[in-house]
PDB file of C-alpha atoms in Angstrom:
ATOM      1  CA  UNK A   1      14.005  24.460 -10.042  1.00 48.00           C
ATOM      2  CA  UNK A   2      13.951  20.863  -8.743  1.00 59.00           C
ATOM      3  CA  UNK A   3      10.796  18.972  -9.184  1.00 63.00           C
ATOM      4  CA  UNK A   4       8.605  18.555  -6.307  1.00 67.00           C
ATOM      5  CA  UNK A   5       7.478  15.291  -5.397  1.00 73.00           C
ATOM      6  CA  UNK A   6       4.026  14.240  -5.484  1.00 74.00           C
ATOM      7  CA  UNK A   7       1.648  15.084  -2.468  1.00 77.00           C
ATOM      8  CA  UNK A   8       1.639  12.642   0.394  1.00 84.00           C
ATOM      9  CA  UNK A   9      -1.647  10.353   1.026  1.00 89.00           C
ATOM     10  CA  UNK A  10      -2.352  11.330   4.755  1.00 91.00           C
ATOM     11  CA  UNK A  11      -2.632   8.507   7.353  1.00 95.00           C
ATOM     12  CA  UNK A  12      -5.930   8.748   9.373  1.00 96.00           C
ATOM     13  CA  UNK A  13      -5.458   8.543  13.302  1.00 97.00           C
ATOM     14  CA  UNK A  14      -8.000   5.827  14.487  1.00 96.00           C
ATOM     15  CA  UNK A  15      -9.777   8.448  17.640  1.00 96.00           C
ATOM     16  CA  UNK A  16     -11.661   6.578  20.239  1.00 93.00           C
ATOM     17  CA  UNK A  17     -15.622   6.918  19.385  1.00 91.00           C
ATOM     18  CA  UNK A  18     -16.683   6.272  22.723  1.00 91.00           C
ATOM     19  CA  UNK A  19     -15.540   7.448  26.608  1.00 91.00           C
ATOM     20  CA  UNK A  20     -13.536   4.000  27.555  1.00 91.00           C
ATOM     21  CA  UNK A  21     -13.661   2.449  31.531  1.00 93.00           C
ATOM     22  CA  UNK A  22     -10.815   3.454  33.434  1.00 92.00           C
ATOM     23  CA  UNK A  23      -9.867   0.106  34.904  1.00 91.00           C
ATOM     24  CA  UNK A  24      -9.508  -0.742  31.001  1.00 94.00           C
ATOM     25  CA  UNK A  25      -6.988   2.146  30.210  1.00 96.00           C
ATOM     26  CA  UNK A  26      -3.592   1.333  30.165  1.00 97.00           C
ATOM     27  CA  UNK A  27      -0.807   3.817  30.867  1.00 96.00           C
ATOM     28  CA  UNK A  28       2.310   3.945  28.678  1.00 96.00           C
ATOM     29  CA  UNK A  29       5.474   5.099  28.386  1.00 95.00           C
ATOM     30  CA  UNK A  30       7.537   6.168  25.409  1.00 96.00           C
ATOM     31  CA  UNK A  31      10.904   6.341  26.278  1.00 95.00           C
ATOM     32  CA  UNK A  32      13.251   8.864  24.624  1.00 95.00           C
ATOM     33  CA  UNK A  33      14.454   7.626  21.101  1.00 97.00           C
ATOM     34  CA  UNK A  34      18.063   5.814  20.153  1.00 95.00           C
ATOM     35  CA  UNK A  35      19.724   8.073  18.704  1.00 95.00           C
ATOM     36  CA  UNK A  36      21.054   5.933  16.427  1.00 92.00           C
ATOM     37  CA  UNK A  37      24.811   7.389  16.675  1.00 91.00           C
ATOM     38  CA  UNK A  38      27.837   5.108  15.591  1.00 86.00           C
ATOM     39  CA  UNK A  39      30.134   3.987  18.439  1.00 81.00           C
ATOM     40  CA  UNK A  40      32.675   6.126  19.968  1.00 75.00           C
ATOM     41  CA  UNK A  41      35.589   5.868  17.382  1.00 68.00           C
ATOM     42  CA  UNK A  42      33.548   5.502  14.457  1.00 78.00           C
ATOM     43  CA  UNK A  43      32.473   8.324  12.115  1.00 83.00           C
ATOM     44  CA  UNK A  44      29.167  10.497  11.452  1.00 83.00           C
ATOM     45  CA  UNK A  45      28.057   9.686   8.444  1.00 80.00           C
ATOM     46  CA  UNK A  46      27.742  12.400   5.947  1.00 79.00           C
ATOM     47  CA  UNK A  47      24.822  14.802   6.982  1.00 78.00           C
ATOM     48  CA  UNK A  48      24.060  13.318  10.412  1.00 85.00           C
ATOM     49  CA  UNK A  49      24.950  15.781  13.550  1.00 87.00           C
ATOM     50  CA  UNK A  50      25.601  14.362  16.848  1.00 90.00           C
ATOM     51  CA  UNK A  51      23.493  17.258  18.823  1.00 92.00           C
ATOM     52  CA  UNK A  52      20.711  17.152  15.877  1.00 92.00           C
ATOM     53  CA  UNK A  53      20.218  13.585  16.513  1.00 94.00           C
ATOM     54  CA  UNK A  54      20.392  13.889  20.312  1.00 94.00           C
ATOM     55  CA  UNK A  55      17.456  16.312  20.047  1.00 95.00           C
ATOM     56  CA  UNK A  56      15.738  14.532  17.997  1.00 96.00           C
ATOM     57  CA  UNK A  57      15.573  11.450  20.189  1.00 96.00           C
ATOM     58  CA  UNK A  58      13.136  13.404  22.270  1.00 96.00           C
ATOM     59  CA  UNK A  59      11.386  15.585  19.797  1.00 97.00           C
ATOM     60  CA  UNK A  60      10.403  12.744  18.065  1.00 97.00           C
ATOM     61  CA  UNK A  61       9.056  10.694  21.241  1.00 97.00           C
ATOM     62  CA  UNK A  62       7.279  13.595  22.705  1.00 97.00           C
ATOM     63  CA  UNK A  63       5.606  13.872  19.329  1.00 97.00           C
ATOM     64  CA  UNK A  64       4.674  10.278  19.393  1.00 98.00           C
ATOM     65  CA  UNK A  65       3.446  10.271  22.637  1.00 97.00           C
ATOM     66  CA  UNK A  66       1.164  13.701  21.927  1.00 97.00           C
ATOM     67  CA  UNK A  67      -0.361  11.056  18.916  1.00 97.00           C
ATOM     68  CA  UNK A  68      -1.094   8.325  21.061  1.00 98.00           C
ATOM     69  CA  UNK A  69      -2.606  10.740  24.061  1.00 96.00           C
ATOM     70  CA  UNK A  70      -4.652  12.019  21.625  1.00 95.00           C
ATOM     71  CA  UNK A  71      -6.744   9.509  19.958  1.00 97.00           C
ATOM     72  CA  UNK A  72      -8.331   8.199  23.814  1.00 95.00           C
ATOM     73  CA  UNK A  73      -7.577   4.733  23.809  1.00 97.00           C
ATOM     74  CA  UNK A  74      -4.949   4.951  26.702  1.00 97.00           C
ATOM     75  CA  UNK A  75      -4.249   6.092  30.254  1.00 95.00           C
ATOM     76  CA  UNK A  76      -1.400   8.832  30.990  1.00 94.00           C
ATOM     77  CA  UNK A  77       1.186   8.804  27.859  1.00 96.00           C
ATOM     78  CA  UNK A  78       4.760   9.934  29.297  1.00 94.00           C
ATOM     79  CA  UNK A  79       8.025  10.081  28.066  1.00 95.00           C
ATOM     80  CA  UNK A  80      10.528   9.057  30.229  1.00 92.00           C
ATOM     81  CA  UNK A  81      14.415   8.747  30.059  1.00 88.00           C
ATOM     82  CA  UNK A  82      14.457   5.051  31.397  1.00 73.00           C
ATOM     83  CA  UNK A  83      12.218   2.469  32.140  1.00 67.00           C
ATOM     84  CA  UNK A  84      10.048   2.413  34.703  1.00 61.00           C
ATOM     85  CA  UNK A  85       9.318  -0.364  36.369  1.00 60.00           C
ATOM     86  CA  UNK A  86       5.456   0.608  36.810  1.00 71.00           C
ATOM     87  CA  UNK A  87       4.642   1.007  32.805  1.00 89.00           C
ATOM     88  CA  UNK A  88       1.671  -0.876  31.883  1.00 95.00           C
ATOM     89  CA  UNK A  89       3.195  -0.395  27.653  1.00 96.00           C
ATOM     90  CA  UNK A  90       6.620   0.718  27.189  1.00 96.00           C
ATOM     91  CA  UNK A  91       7.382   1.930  23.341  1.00 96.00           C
ATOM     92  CA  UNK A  92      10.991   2.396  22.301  1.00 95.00           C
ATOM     93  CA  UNK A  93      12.196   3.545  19.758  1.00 96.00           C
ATOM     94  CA  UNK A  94      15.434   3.990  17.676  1.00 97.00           C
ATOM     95  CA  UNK A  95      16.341   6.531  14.541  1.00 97.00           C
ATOM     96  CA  UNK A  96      17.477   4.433  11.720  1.00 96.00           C
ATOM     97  CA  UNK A  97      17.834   7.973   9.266  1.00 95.00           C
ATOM     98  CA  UNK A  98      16.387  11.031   9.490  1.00 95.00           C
ATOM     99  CA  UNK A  99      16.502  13.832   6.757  1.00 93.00           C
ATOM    100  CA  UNK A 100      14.277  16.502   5.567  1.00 92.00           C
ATOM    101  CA  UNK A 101      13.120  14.350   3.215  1.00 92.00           C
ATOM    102  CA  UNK A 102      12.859  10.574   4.906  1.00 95.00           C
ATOM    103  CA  UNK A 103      12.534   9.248   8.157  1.00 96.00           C
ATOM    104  CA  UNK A 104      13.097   5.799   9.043  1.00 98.00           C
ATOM    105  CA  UNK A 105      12.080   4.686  12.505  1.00 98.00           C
ATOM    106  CA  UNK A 106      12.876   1.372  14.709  1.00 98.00           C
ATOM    107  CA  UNK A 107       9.935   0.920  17.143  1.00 98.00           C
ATOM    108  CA  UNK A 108       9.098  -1.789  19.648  1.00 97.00           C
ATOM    109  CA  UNK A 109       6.714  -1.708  22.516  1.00 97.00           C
ATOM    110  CA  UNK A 110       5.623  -4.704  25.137  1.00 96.00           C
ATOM    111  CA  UNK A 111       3.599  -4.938  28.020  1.00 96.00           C
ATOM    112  CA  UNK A 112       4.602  -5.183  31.882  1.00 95.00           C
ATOM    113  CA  UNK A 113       4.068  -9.110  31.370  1.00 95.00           C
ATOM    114  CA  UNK A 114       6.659  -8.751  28.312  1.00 94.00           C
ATOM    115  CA  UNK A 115       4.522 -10.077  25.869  1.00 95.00           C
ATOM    116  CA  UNK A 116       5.660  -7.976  22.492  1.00 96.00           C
ATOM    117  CA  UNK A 117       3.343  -5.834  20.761  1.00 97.00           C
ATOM    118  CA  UNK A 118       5.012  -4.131  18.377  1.00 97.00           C
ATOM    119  CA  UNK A 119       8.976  -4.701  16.302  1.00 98.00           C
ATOM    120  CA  UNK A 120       8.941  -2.857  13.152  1.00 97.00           C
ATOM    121  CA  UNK A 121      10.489  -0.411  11.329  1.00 98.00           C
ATOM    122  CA  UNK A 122       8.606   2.218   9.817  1.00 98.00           C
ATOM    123  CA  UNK A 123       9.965   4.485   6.617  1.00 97.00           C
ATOM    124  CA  UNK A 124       7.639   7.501   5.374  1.00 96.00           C
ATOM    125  CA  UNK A 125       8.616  10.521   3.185  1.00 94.00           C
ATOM    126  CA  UNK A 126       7.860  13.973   3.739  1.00 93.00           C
ATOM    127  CA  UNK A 127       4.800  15.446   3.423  1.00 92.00           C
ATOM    128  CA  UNK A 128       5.696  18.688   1.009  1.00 90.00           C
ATOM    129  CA  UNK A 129       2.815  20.329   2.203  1.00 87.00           C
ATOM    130  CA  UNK A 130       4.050  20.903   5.448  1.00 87.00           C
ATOM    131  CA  UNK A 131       7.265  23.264   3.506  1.00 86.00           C
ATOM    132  CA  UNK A 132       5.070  25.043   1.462  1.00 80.00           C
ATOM    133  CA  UNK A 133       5.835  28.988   1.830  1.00 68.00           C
ATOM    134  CA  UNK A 134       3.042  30.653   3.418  1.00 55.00           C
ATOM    135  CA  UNK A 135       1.773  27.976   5.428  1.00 57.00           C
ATOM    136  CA  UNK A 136       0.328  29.187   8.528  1.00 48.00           C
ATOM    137  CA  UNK A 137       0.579  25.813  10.609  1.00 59.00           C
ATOM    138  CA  UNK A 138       1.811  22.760   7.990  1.00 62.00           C
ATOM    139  CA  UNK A 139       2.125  20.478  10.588  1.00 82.00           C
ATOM    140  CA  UNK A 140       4.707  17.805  10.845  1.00 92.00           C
ATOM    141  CA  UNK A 141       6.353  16.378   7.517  1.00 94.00           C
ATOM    142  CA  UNK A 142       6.276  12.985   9.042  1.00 96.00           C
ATOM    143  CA  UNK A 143       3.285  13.266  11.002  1.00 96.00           C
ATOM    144  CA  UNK A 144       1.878   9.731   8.814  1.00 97.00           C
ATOM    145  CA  UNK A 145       4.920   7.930  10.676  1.00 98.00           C
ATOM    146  CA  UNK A 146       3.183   8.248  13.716  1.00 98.00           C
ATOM    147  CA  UNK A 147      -0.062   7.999  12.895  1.00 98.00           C
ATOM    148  CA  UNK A 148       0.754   4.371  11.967  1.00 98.00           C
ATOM    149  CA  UNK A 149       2.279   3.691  15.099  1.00 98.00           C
ATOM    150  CA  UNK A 150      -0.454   4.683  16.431  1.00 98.00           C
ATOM    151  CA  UNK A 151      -2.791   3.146  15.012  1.00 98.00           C
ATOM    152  CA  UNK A 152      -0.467  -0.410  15.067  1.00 98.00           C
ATOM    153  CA  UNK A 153      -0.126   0.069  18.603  1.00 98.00           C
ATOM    154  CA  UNK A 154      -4.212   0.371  18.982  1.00 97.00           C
ATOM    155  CA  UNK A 155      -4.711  -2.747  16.930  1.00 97.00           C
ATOM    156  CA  UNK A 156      -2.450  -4.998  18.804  1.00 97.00           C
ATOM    157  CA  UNK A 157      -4.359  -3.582  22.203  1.00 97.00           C
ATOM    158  CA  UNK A 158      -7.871  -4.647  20.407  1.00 95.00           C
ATOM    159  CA  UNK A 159      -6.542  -8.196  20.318  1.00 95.00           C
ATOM    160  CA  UNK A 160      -6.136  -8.402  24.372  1.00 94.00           C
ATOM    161  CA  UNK A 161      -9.074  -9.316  26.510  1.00 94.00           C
ATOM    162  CA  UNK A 162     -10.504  -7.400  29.058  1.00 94.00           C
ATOM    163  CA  UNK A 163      -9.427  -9.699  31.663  1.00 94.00           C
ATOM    164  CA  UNK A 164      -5.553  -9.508  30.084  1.00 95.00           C
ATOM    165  CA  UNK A 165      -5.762  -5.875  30.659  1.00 96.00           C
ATOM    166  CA  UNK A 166      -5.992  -6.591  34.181  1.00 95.00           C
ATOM    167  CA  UNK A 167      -3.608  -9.088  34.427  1.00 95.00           C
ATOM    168  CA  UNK A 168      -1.356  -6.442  33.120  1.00 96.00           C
ATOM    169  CA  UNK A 169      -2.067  -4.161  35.401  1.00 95.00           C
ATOM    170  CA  UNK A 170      -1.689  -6.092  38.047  1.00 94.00           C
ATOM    171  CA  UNK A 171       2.105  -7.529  36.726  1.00 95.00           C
ATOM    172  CA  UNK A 172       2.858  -3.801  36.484  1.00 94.00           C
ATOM    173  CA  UNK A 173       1.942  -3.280  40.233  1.00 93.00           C
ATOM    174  CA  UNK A 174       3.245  -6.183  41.850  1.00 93.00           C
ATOM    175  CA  UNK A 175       6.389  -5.976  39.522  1.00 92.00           C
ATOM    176  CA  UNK A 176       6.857  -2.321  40.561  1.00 92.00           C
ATOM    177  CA  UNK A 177       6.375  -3.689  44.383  1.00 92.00           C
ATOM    178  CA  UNK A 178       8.799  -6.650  44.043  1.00 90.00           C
ATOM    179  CA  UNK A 179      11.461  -3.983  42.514  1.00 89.00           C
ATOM    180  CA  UNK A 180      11.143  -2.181  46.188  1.00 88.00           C
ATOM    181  CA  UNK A 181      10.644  -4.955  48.247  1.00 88.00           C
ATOM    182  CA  UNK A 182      12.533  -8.603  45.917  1.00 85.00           C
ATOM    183  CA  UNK A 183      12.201 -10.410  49.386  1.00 83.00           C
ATOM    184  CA  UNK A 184       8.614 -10.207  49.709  1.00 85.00           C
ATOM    185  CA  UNK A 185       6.970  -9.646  46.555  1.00 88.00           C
ATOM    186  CA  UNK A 186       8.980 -11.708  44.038  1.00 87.00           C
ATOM    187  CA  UNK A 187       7.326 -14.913  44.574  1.00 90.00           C
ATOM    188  CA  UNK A 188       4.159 -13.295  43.879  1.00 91.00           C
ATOM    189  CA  UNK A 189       4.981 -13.647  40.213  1.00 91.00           C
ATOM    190  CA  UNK A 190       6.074 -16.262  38.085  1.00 90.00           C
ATOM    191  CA  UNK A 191       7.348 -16.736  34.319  1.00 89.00           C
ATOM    192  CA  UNK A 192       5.648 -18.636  31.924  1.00 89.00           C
ATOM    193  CA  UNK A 193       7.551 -21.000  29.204  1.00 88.00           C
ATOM    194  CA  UNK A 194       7.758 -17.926  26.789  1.00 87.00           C
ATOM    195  CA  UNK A 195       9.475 -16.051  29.734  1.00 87.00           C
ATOM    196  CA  UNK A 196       6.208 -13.801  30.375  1.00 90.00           C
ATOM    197  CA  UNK A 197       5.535 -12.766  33.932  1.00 92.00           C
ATOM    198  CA  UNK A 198       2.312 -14.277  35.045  1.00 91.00           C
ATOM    199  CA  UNK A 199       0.619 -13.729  38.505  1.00 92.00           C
ATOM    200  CA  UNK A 200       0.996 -16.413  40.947  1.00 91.00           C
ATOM    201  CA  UNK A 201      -1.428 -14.597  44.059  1.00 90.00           C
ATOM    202  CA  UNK A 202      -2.203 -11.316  44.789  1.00 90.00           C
ATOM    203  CA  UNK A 203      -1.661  -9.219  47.842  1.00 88.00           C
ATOM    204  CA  UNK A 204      -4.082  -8.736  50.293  1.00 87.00           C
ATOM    205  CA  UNK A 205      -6.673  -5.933  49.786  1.00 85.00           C
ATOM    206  CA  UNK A 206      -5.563  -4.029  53.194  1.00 86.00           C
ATOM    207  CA  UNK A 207      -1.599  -4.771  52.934  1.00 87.00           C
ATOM    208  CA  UNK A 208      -0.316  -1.833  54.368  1.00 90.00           C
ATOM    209  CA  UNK A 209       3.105  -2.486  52.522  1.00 91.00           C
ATOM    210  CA  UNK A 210       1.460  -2.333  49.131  1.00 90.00           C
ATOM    211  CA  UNK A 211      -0.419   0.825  50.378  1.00 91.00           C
ATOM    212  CA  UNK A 212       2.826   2.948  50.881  1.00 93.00           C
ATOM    213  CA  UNK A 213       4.327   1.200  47.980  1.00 91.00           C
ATOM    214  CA  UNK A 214       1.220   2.673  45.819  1.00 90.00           C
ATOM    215  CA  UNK A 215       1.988   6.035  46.701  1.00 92.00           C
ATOM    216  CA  UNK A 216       5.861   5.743  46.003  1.00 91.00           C
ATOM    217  CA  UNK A 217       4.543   4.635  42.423  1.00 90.00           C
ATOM    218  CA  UNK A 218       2.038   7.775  42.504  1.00 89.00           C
ATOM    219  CA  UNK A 219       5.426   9.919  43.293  1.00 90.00           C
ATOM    220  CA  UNK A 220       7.272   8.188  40.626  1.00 88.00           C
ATOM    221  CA  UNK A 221       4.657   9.072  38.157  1.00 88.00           C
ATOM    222  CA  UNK A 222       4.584  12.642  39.367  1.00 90.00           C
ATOM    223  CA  UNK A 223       8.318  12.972  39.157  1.00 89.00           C
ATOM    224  CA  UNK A 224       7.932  11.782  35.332  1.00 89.00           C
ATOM    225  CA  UNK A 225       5.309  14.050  35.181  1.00 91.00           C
ATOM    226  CA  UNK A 226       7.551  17.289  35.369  1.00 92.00           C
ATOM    227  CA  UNK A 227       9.790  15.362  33.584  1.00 90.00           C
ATOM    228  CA  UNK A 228       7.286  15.293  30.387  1.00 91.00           C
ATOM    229  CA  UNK A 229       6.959  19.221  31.023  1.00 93.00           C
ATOM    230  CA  UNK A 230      10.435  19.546  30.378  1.00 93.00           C
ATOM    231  CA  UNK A 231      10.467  17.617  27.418  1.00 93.00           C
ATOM    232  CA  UNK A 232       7.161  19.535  26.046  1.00 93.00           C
ATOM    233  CA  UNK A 233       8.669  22.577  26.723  1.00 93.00           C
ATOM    234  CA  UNK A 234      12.212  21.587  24.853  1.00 93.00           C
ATOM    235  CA  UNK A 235      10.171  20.098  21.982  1.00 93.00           C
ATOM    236  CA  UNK A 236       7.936  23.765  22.156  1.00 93.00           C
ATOM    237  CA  UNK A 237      11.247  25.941  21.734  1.00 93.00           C
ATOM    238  CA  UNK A 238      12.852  23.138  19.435  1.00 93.00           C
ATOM    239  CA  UNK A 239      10.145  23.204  16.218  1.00 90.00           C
ATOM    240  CA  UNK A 240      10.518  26.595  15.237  1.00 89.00           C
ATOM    241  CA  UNK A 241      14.202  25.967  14.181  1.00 91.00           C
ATOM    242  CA  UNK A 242      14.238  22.494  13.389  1.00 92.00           C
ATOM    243  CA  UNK A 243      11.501  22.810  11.148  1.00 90.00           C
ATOM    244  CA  UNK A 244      13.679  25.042   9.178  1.00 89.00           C
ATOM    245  CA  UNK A 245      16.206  22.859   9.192  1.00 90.00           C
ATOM    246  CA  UNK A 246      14.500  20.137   7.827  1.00 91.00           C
ATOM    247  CA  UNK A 247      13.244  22.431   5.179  1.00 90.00           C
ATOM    248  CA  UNK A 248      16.823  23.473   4.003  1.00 89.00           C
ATOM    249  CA  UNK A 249      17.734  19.523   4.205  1.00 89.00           C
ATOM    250  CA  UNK A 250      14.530  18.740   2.123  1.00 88.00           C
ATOM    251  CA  UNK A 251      15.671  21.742  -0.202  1.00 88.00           C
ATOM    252  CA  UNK A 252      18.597  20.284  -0.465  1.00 88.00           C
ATOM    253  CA  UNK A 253      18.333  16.838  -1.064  1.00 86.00           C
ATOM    254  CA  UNK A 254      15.922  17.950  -4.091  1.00 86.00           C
ATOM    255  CA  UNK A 255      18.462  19.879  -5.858  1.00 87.00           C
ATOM    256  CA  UNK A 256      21.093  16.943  -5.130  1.00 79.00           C
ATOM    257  CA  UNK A 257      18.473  14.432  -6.871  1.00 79.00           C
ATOM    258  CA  UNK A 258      17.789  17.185  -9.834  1.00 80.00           C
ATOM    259  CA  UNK A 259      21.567  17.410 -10.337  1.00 81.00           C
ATOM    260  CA  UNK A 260      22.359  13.667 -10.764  1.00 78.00           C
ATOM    261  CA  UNK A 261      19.103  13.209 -13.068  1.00 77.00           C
ATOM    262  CA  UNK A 262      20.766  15.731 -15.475  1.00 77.00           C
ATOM    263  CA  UNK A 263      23.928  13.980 -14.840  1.00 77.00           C
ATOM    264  CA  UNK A 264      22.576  10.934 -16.509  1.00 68.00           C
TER     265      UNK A 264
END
């Protein structure tokens, strides 16, 4: 019987302790993994599957998104297929290798001014608690990898002002407007030396143009909306079987590593 590896040392999730203002709350959106398929022509490697990895490009960012919604430290959390223009944080992510046993993540996430937040990879082994047989709910194997994203994510948020939050905010809304409208809004934002948007004026409180352009960017967020129930629901029906899959790879890769011990 192959040995099993030592328990893993769970992660806490930093949870919000108190209710946080709204105009403080930023939204974000995690857009659906990379992949992380070769280029047409080249070959799989051995034990990767092209329509495995595809699903897991959203599994994984639904369940990364589910982290980050929980803990109360940010606005609506959506996945999304593309970037929108109206994201206050956008996280991205790519799948550098993902087995049963190991998962290796690419992640980066900026702000609607582009300042970077986050450009790391992040590598954590199974949890061999969540296999056990007879375990009611184990939970994800890698549930530590995003727990530290999370918890990254929240740190580099602690070191923006108040007054930064608004700032980006207010990019995302005028940046979202200028999208629509590049005549009229565009000049109402301006790039610093870093190439970070910065805003140059603001639009009048009773524009009526920024009025119906607010509640093209409420439809936009209600059209991602249904989008994220489709991707809950595919991640819902998805667990059951991939969780057994990972099992048999986890299995699997055990016995491989028992075998070439005895070998040497």
């Amino acid at each position: 019987m192959p040995k099993q590896p030592p328990p893993v040392e769970t992660v806490p999730l930093i949870q919000a302790e108190t209710r946080i203002p709204e105009d403080q709350l930023l939204d974000v959106v995690v857009q659906v993994f990379d992949p992380g398929l070769p280029e047409d022509g080249e070959e799989l490697p051995p034990g990767v599957f092209e329509d495995v990895r595809e699903s897991e490009a959203r599994f994984m960012a639904v369940k990364l998104a589910d982290t980050l919604q929980g803990t109360g430290h940010w606005g609506a959390v959506r996945v999304a297929p593309a970037l929108p223009a109206s994201s206050d944080v956008t996280v991205s992510g790519s799948i550098v290798l993902s087995t049963g046993k190991k998962l290796v993540l690419a992640i980066r996430a900026q702000d609607a001014t582009g300042k970077m937040w986050l450009d790391r990879k992040y590598k954590e082994e199974a949890d061999p608690a969540a296999y056990a047989d007879g375990t009611v709910d184990g939970g994800d194997p890698f549930q530590n990898i995003y727990n530290r994203v999370s918890n990254d994510l929240l740190l580099a948020r602690q070191e923006i002002s108040a007054t930064e939050v608004t700032t980006i905010r207010q990019v995302a809304q005028i940046d979202f407007a200028a999208d629509l409208l590049p005549g009229v809004y565009t000049e109402y934002l301006s790039q610093d030396r870093k190439g970070r948007l910065e805003v140059e004026r603001l639009p009048a409180e009773d524009d009526p143009m920024m009025d119906r352009i607010a509640k093209i960017r409420e439809r936009e967020a209600m059209f991602v909306d249904v989008l994220n129930q489709h991707y809950a629901f595919f991640s819902e029906e998805m667990e059951g079987p991939y969780d057994s899959w990972r099992k048999f790879s986890y299995e699997e890769l055990l016995a491989f590593e028992a075998v070439r011990r005895k070998a040497r």
